[in-house]
mmCIF file of C-alpha atoms in Angstrom:
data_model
loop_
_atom_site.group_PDB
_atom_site.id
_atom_site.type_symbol
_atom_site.label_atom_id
_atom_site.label_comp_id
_atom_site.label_asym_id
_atom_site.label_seq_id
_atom_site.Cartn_x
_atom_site.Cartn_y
_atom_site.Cartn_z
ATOM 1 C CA UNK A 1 -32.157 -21.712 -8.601
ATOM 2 C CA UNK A 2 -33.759 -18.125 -9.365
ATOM 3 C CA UNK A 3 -37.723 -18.302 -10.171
ATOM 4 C CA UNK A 4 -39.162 -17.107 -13.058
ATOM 5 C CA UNK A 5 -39.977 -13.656 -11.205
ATOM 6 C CA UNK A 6 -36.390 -13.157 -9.771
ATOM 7 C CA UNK A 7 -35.163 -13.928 -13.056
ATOM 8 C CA UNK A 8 -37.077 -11.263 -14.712
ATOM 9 C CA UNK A 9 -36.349 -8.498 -12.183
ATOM 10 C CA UNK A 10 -32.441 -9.509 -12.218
ATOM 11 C CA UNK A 11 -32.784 -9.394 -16.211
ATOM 12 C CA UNK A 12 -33.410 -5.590 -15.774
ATOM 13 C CA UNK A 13 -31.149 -4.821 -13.727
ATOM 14 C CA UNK A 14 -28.410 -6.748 -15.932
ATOM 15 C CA UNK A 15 -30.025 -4.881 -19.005
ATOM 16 C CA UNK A 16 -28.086 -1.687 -17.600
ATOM 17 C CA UNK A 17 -24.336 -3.309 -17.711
ATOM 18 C CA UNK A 18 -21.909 -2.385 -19.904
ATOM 19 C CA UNK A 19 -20.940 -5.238 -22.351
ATOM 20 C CA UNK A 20 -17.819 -6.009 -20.915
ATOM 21 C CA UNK A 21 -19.115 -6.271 -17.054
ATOM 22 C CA UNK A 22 -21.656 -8.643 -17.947
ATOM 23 C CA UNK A 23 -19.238 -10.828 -19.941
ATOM 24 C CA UNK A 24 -16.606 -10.471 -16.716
ATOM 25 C CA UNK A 25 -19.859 -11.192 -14.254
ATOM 26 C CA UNK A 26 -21.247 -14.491 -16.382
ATOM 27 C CA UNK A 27 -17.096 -15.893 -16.328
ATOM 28 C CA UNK A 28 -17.314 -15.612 -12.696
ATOM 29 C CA UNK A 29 -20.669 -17.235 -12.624
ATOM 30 C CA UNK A 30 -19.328 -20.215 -14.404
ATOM 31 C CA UNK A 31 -15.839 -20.243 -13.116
ATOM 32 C CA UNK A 32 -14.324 -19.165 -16.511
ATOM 33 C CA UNK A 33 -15.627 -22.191 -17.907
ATOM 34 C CA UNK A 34 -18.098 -20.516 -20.461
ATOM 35 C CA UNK A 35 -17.305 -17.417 -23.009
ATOM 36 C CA UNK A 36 -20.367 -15.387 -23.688
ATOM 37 C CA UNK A 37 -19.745 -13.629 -26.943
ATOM 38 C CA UNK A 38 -23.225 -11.345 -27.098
ATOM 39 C CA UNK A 39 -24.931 -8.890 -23.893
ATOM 40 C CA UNK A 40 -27.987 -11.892 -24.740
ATOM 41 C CA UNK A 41 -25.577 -14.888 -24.136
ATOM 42 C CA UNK A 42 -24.169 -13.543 -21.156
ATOM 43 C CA UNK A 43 -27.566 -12.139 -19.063
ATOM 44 C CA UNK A 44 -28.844 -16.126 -20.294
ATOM 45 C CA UNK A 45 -25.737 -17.556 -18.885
ATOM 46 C CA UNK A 46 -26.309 -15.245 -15.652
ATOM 47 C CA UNK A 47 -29.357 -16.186 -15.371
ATOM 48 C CA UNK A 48 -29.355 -19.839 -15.851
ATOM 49 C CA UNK A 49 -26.365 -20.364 -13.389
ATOM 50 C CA UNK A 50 -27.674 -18.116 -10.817
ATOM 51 C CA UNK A 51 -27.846 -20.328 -7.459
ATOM 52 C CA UNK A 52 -29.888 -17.171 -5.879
ATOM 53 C CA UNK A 53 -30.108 -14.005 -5.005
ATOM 54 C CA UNK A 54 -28.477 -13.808 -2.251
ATOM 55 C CA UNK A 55 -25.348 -15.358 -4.033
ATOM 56 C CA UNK A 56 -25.355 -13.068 -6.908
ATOM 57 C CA UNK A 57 -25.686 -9.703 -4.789
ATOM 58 C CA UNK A 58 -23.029 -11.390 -2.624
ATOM 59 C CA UNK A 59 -20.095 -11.421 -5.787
ATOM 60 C CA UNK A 60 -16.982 -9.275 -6.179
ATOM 61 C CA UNK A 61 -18.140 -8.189 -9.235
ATOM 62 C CA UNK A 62 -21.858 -6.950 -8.245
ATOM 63 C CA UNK A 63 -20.373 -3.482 -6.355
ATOM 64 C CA UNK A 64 -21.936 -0.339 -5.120
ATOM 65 C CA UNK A 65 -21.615 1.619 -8.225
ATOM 66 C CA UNK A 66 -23.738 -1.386 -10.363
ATOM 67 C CA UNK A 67 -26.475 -1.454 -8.000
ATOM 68 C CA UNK A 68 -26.422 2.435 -8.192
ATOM 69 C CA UNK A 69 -26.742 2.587 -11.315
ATOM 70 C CA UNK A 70 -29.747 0.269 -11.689
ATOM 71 C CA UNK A 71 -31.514 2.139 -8.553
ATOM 72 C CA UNK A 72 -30.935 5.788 -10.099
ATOM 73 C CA UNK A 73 -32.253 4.165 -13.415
ATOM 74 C CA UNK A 74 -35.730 3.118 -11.511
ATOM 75 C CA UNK A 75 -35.725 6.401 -9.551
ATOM 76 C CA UNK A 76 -35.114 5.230 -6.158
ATOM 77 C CA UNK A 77 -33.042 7.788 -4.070
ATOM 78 C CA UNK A 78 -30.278 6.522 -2.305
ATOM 79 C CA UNK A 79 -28.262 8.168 0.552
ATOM 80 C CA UNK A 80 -24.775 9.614 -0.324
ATOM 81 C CA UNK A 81 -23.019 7.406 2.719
ATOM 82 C CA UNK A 82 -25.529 3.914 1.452
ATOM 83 C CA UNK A 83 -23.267 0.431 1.936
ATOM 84 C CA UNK A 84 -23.274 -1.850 -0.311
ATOM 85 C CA UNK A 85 -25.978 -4.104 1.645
ATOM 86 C CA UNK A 86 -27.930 -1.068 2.123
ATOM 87 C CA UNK A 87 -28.541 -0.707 -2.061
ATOM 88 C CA UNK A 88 -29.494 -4.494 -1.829
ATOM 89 C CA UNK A 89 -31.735 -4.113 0.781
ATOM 90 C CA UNK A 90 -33.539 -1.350 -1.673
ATOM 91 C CA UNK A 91 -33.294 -3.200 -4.491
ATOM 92 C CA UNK A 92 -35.100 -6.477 -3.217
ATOM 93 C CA UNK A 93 -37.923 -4.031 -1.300
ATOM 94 C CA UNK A 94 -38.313 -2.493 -4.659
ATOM 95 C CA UNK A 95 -38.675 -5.971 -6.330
ATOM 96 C CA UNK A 96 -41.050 -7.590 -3.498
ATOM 97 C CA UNK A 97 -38.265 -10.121 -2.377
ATOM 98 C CA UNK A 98 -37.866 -10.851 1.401
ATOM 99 C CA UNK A 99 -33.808 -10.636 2.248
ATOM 100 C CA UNK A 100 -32.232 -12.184 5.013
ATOM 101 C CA UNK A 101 -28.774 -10.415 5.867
ATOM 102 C CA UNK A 102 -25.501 -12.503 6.114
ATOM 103 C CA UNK A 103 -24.716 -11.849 9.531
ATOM 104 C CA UNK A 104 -20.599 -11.506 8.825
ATOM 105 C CA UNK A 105 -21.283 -9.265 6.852
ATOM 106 C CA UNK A 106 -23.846 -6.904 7.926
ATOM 107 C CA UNK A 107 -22.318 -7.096 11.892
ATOM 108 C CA UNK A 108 -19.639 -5.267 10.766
ATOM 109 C CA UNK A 109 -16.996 -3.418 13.334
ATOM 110 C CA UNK A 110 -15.665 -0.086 12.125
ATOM 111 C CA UNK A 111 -11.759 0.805 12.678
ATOM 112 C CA UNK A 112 -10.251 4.280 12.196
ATOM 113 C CA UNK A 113 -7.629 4.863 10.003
ATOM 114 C CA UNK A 114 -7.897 8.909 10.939
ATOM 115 C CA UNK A 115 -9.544 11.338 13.069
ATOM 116 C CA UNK A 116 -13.125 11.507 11.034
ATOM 117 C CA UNK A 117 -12.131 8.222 8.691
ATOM 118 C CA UNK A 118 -13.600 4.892 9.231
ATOM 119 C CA UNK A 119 -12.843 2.129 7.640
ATOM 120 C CA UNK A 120 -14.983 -1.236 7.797
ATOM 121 C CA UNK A 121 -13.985 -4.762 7.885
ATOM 122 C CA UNK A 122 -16.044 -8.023 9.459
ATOM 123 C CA UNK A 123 -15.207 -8.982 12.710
ATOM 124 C CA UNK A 124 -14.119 -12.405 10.990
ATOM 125 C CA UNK A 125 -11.124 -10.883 9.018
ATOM 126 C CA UNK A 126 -9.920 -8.808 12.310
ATOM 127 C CA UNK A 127 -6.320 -9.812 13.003
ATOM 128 C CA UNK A 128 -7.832 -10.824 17.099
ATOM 129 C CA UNK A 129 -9.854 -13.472 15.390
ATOM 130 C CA UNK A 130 -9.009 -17.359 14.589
ATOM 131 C CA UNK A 131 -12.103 -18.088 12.370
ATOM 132 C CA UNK A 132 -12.285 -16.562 8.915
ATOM 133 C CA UNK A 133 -16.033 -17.321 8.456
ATOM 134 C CA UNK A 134 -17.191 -15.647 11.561
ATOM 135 C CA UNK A 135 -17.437 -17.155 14.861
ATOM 136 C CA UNK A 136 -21.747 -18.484 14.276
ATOM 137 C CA UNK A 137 -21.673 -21.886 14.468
ATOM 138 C CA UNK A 138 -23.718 -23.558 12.014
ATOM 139 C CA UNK A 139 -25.883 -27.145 13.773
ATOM 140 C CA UNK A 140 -28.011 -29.375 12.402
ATOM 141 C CA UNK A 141 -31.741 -29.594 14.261
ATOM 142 C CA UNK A 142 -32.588 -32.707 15.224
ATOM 143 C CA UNK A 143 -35.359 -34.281 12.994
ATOM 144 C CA UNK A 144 -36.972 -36.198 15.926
ATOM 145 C CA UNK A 145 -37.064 -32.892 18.176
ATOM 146 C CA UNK A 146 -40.837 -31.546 18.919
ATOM 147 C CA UNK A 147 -41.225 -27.959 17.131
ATOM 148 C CA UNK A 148 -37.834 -28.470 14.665
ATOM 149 C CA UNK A 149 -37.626 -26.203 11.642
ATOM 150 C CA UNK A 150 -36.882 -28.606 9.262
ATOM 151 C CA UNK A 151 -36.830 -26.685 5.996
ATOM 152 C CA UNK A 152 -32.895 -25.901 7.470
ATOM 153 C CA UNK A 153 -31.705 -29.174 8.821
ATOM 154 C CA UNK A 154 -30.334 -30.090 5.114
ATOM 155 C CA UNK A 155 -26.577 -30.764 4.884
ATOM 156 C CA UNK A 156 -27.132 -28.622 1.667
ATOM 157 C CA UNK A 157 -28.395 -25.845 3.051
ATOM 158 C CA UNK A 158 -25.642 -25.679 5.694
ATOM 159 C CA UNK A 159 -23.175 -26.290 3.184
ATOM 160 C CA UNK A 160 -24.903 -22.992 0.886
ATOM 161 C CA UNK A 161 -24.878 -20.867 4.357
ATOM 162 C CA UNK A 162 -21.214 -21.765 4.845
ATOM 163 C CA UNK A 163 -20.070 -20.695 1.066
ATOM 164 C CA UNK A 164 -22.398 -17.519 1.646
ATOM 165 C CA UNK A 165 -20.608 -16.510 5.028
ATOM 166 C CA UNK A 166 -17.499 -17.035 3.260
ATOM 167 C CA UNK A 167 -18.579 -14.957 -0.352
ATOM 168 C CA UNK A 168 -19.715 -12.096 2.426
ATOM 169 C CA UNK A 169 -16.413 -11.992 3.920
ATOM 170 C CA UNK A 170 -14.284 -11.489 0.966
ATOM 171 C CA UNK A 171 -16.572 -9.096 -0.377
ATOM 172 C CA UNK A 172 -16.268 -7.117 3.007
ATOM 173 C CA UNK A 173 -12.238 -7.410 2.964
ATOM 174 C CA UNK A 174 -12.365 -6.469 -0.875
ATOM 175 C CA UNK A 175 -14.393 -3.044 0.484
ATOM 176 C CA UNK A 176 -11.772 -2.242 2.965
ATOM 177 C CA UNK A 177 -8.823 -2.662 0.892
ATOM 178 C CA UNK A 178 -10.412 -0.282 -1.640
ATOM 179 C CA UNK A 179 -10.976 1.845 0.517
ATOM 180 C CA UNK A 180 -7.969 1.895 2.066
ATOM 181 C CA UNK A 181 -6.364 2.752 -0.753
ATOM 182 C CA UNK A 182 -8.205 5.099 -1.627
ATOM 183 C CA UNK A 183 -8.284 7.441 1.394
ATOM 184 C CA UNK A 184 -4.199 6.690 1.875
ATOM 185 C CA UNK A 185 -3.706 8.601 -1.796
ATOM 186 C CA UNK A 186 -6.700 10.973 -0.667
ATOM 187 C CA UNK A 187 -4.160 11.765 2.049
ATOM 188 C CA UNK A 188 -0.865 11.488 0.036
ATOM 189 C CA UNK A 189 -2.428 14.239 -2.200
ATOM 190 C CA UNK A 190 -3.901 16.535 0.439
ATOM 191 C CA UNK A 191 -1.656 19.385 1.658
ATOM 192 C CA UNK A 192 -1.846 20.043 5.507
ATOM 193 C CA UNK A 193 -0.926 23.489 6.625
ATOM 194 C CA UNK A 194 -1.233 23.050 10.324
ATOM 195 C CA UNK A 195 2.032 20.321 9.537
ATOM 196 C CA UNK A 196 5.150 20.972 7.555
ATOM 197 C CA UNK A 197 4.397 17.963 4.971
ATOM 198 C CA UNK A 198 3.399 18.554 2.274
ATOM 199 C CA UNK A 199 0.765 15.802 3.021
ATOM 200 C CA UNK A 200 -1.541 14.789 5.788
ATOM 201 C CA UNK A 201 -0.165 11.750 6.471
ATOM 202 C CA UNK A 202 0.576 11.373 9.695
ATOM 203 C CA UNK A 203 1.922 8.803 12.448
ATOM 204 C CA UNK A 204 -1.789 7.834 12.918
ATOM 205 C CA UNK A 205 -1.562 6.025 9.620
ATOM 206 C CA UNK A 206 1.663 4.323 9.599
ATOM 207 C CA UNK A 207 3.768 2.877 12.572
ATOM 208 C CA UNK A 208 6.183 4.658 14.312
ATOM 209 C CA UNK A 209 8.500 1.973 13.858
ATOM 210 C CA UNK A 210 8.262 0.474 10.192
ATOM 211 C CA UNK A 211 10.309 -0.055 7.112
ATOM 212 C CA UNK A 212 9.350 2.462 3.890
ATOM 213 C CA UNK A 213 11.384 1.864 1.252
ATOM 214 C CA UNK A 214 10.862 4.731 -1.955
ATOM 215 C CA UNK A 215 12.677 3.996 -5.278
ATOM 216 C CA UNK A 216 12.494 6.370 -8.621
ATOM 217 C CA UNK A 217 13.516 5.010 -11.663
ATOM 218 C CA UNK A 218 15.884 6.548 -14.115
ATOM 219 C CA UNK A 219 17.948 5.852 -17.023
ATOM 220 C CA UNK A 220 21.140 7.240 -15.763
ATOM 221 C CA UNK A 221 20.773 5.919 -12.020
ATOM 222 C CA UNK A 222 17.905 5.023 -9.710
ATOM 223 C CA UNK A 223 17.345 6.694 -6.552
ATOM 224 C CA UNK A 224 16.752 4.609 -3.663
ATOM 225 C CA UNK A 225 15.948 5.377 0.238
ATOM 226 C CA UNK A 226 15.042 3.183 2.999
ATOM 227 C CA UNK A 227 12.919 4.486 6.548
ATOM 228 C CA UNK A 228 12.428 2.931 9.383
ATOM 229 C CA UNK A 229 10.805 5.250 10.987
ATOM 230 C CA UNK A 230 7.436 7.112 10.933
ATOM 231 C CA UNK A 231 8.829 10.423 10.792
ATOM 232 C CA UNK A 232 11.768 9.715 8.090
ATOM 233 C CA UNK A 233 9.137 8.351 6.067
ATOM 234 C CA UNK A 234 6.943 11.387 6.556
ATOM 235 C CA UNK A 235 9.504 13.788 5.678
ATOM 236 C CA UNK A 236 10.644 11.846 2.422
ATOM 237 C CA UNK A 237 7.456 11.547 1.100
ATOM 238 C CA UNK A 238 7.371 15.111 1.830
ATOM 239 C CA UNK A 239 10.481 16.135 -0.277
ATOM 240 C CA UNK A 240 9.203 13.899 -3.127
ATOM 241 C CA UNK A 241 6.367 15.592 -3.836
ATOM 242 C CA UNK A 242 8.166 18.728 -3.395
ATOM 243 C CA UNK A 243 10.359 17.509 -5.944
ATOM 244 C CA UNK A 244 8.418 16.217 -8.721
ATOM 245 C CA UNK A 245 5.104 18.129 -7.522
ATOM 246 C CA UNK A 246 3.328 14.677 -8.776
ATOM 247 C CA UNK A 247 -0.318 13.770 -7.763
ATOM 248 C CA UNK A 248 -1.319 9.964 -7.376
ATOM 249 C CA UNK A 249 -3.727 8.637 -9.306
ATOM 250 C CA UNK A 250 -4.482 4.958 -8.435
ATOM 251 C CA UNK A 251 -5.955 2.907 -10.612
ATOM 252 C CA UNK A 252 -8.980 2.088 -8.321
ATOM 253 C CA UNK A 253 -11.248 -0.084 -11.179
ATOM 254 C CA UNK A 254 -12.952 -3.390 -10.222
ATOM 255 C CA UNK A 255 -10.012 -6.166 -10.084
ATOM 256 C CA UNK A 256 -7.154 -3.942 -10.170
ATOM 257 C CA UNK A 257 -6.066 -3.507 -6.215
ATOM 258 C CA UNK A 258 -3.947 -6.642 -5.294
ATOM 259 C CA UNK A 259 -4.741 -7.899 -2.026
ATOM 260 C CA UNK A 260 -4.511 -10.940 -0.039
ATOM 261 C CA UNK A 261 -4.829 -11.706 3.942
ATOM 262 C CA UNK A 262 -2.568 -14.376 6.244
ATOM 263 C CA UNK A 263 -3.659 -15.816 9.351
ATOM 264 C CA UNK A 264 -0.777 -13.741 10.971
ATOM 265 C CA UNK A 265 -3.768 -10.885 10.604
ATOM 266 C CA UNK A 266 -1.659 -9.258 8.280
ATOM 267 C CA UNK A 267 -2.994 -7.578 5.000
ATOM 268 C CA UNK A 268 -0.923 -7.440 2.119
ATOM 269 C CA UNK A 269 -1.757 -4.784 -0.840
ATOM 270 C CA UNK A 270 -0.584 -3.848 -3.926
ATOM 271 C CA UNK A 271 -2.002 -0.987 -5.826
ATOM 272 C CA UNK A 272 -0.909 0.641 -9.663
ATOM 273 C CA UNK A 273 -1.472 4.063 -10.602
ATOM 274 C CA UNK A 274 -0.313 7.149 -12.751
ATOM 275 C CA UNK A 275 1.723 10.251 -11.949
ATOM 276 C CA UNK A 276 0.229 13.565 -13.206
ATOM 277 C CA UNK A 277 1.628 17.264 -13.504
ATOM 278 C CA UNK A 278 -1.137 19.877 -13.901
ATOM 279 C CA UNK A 279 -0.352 19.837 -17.890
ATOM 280 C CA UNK A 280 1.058 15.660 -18.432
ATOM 281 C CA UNK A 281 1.275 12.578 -17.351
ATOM 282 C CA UNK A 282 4.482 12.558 -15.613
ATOM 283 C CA UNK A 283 4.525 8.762 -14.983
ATOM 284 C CA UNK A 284 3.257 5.599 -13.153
ATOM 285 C CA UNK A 285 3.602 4.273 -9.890
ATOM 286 C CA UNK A 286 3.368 0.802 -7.662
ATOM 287 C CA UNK A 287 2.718 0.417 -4.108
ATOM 288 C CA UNK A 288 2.755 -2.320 -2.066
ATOM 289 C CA UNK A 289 2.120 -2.475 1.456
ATOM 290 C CA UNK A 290 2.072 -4.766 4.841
ATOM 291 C CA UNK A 291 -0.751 -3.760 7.091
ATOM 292 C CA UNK A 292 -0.977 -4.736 10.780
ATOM 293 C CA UNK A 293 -3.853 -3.650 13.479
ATOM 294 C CA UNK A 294 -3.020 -1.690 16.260
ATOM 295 C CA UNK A 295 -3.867 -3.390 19.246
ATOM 296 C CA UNK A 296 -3.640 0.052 21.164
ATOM 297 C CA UNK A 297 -5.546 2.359 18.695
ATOM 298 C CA UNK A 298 -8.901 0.674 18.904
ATOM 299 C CA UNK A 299 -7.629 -2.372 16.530
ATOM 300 C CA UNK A 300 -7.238 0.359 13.725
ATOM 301 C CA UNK A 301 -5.233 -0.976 10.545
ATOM 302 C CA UNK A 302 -1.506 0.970 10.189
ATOM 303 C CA UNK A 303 1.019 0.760 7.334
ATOM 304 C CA UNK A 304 4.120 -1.638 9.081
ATOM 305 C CA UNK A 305 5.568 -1.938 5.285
ATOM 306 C CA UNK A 306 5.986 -0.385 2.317
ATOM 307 C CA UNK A 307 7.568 0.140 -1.072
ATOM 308 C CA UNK A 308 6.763 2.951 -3.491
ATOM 309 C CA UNK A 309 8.622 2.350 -7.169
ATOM 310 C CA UNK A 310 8.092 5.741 -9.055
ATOM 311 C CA UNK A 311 8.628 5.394 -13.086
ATOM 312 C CA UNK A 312 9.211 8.608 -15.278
ATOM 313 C CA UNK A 313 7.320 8.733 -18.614
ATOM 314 C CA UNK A 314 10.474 9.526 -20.661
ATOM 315 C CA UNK A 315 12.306 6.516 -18.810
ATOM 316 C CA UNK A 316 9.671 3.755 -19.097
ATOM 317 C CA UNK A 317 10.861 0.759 -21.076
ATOM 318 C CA UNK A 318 8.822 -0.656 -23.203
ATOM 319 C CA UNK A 319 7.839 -3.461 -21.211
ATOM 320 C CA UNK A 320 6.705 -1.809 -18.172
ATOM 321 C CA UNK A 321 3.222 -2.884 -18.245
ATOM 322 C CA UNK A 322 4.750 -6.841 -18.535
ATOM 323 C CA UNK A 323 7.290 -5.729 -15.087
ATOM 324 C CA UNK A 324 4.319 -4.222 -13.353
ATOM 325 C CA UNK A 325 1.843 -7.489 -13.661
ATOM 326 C CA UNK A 326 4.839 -9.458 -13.022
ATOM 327 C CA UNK A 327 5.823 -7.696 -10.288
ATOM 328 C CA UNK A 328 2.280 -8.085 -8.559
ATOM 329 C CA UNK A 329 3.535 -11.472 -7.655
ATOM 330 C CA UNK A 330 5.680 -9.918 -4.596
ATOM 331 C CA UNK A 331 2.228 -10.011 -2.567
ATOM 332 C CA UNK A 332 2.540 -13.834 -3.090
ATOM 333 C CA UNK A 333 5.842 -13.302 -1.915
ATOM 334 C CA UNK A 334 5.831 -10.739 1.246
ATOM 335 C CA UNK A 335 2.814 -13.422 2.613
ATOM 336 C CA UNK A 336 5.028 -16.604 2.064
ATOM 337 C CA UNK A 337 8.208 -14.632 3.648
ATOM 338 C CA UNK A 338 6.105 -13.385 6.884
ATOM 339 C CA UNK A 339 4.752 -16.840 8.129
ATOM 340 C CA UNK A 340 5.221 -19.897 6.868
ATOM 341 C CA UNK A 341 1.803 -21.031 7.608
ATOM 342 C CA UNK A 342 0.256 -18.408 6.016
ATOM 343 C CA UNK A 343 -4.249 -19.158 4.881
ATOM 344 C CA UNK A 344 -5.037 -16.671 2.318
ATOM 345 C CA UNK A 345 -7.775 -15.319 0.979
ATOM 346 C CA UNK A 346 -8.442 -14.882 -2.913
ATOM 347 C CA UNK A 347 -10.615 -11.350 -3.196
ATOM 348 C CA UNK A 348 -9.408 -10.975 -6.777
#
């Protein structure tokens, strides 16, 4: 459990949380099992249940713009391209406290998703690898040998190493899906003159031989197509923008991005978003996609799937919000249909 001196550094930087991220952060704590109904209740609750610091920097929920916050708050500069671990690292320096990195998660290998774009992910989620908590084996020292360090031979404290490798990777798989889908929109909504999309998407990012499938809904009749191929896809994406000259706005807050991970390698994603004209909201939007590494591009992750449902505003029913959540389900779905002995990974 936290001493009384972590417990009264971590209380500051909880003190600069928004009510409702504190009360979402103490839930997780406690496994939903306690409701905190006061910005007290739930930095007690935090506090109390806290195992240690390592395991409360290594949550979901604690992300790069909370630790931010706190460190612009104390005045500590922080580099425009700092990680996640890297705003930890300052953090406990600032506070006095020794860290010792979870090696999953700092021994990270980069993959390119463009020319200039790299994307991270552990070497544990990689599609090439077996083990999902890194390849480290954890052993037990023997008691009885000379020179043993035997404030580690617990079964308890292998057991805590274990669940932290494991916390580390999902955080890690939770950064790259975010930041996939980020930079795929990023590209979806960036015109590229040296191409004739109207996008700079590219085959780079999606396989040449896939399956896109793009539907818009309407009251009179829904327009369907199905690609499969790269440059189909390309060009159809092309022609919708032309057509409804729509950005994409994904909805890119904490919890939001559907994602889970097979032991085929495969990545499955679903993100939600609105459509905007210059002057309105033209409508929403849901994406889901299958991603695969590319074995011959440096293990980079490419889009082998996808399906992009596009909802006008004046067309919406009134239970669209209900159909969307529902409709997250389909990344239970697309995992059960691809192998039927399928491990997943809960980064939600």
């Amino acid at each position: 459990m936290l001493s009384d001196y972590e417990k009264s550094c971590l209380a500051n930087l909880l003190q600069t949380l928004e009510d409702g991220h504190l009360k979402r952060l103490s839930s997780s704590i406690t496994n939903g099992r306690l409701n905190c109904n006061s910005r007290e209740d739930a930095i007690s609750c935090i506090l109390l249940h806290s195992e240690s610091l390592v395991s409360f920097f290594g949550r979901r929920k604690v992300n790069s713009t909370m630790l931010l916050k706190y460190l612009h708050s104390m005045k500590v500069p922080v580099a425009g391209e700092a990680t996640k671990e890297t705003m930890i690292q300052q953090i406990l320096n600032l506070w006095k406290v020794p860290y010792q990195p979870v090696a999953s998660h700092s021994q990270q290998n980069f993959v390119s998703m463009s020319s200039g774009l790299a994307l991270s992910i552990p070497s544990s989620t990689q599609p090439m690898c077996g083990a999902i908590n890194g390849t480290q084996s954890l052993q037990l020292a023997n008691p009885h040998q000379p020179g043993a360090d035997h404030s580690y031979t617990s079964l308890k404290q292998m057991i805590d190493q274990k669940k932290m490798l494991k916390e580390a990777d999902a955080v890690a798989l939770e950064d790259f899906v975010y930041s996939f889908a980020a930079q795929f929109y990023e590209l979806l909504n960036k015109p590229d003159p040296s191409t004739r999309y109207l996008h700079s998407l590219n085959s780079s990012h999606i396989f040449s031989k896939c399956k896109i499938k793009i539907v818009v809904k309407r009251s009179e009749e829904d327009i369907e197509v199905i690609d499969d191929t790269c440059e189909s896809a390309l060009k159809h994406l092309s022609e919708l923008r032309d057509s409804y000259r729509v950005l994409f706005c994904p909805n890119l807050s904490t919890g939001n991005v559907r994602s889970q991970k097979g032991c085929d390698g495969l990545l499955y994603v679903m993100v939600f978003g609105t459509l905007h004209h210059p002057d309105r909201v033209w409508g929403s939007f849901r994406q889901t996609f299958v991603l695969s590494a590319d074995p011959f591009s440096q293990n980079s992750f490419k889009v082998r799937d996808s399906e992009l449902t596009l909802i006008n505003n004046k067309d919406v029913p009134s239970n669209t919000q209900q159909m969307l959540m529902q409709n997250s389900e389909k990344v239970n779905q697309l995992a059960i249909e691809a192998s039927s002995n399928v491990e997943i990974i809960d980064v939600s």
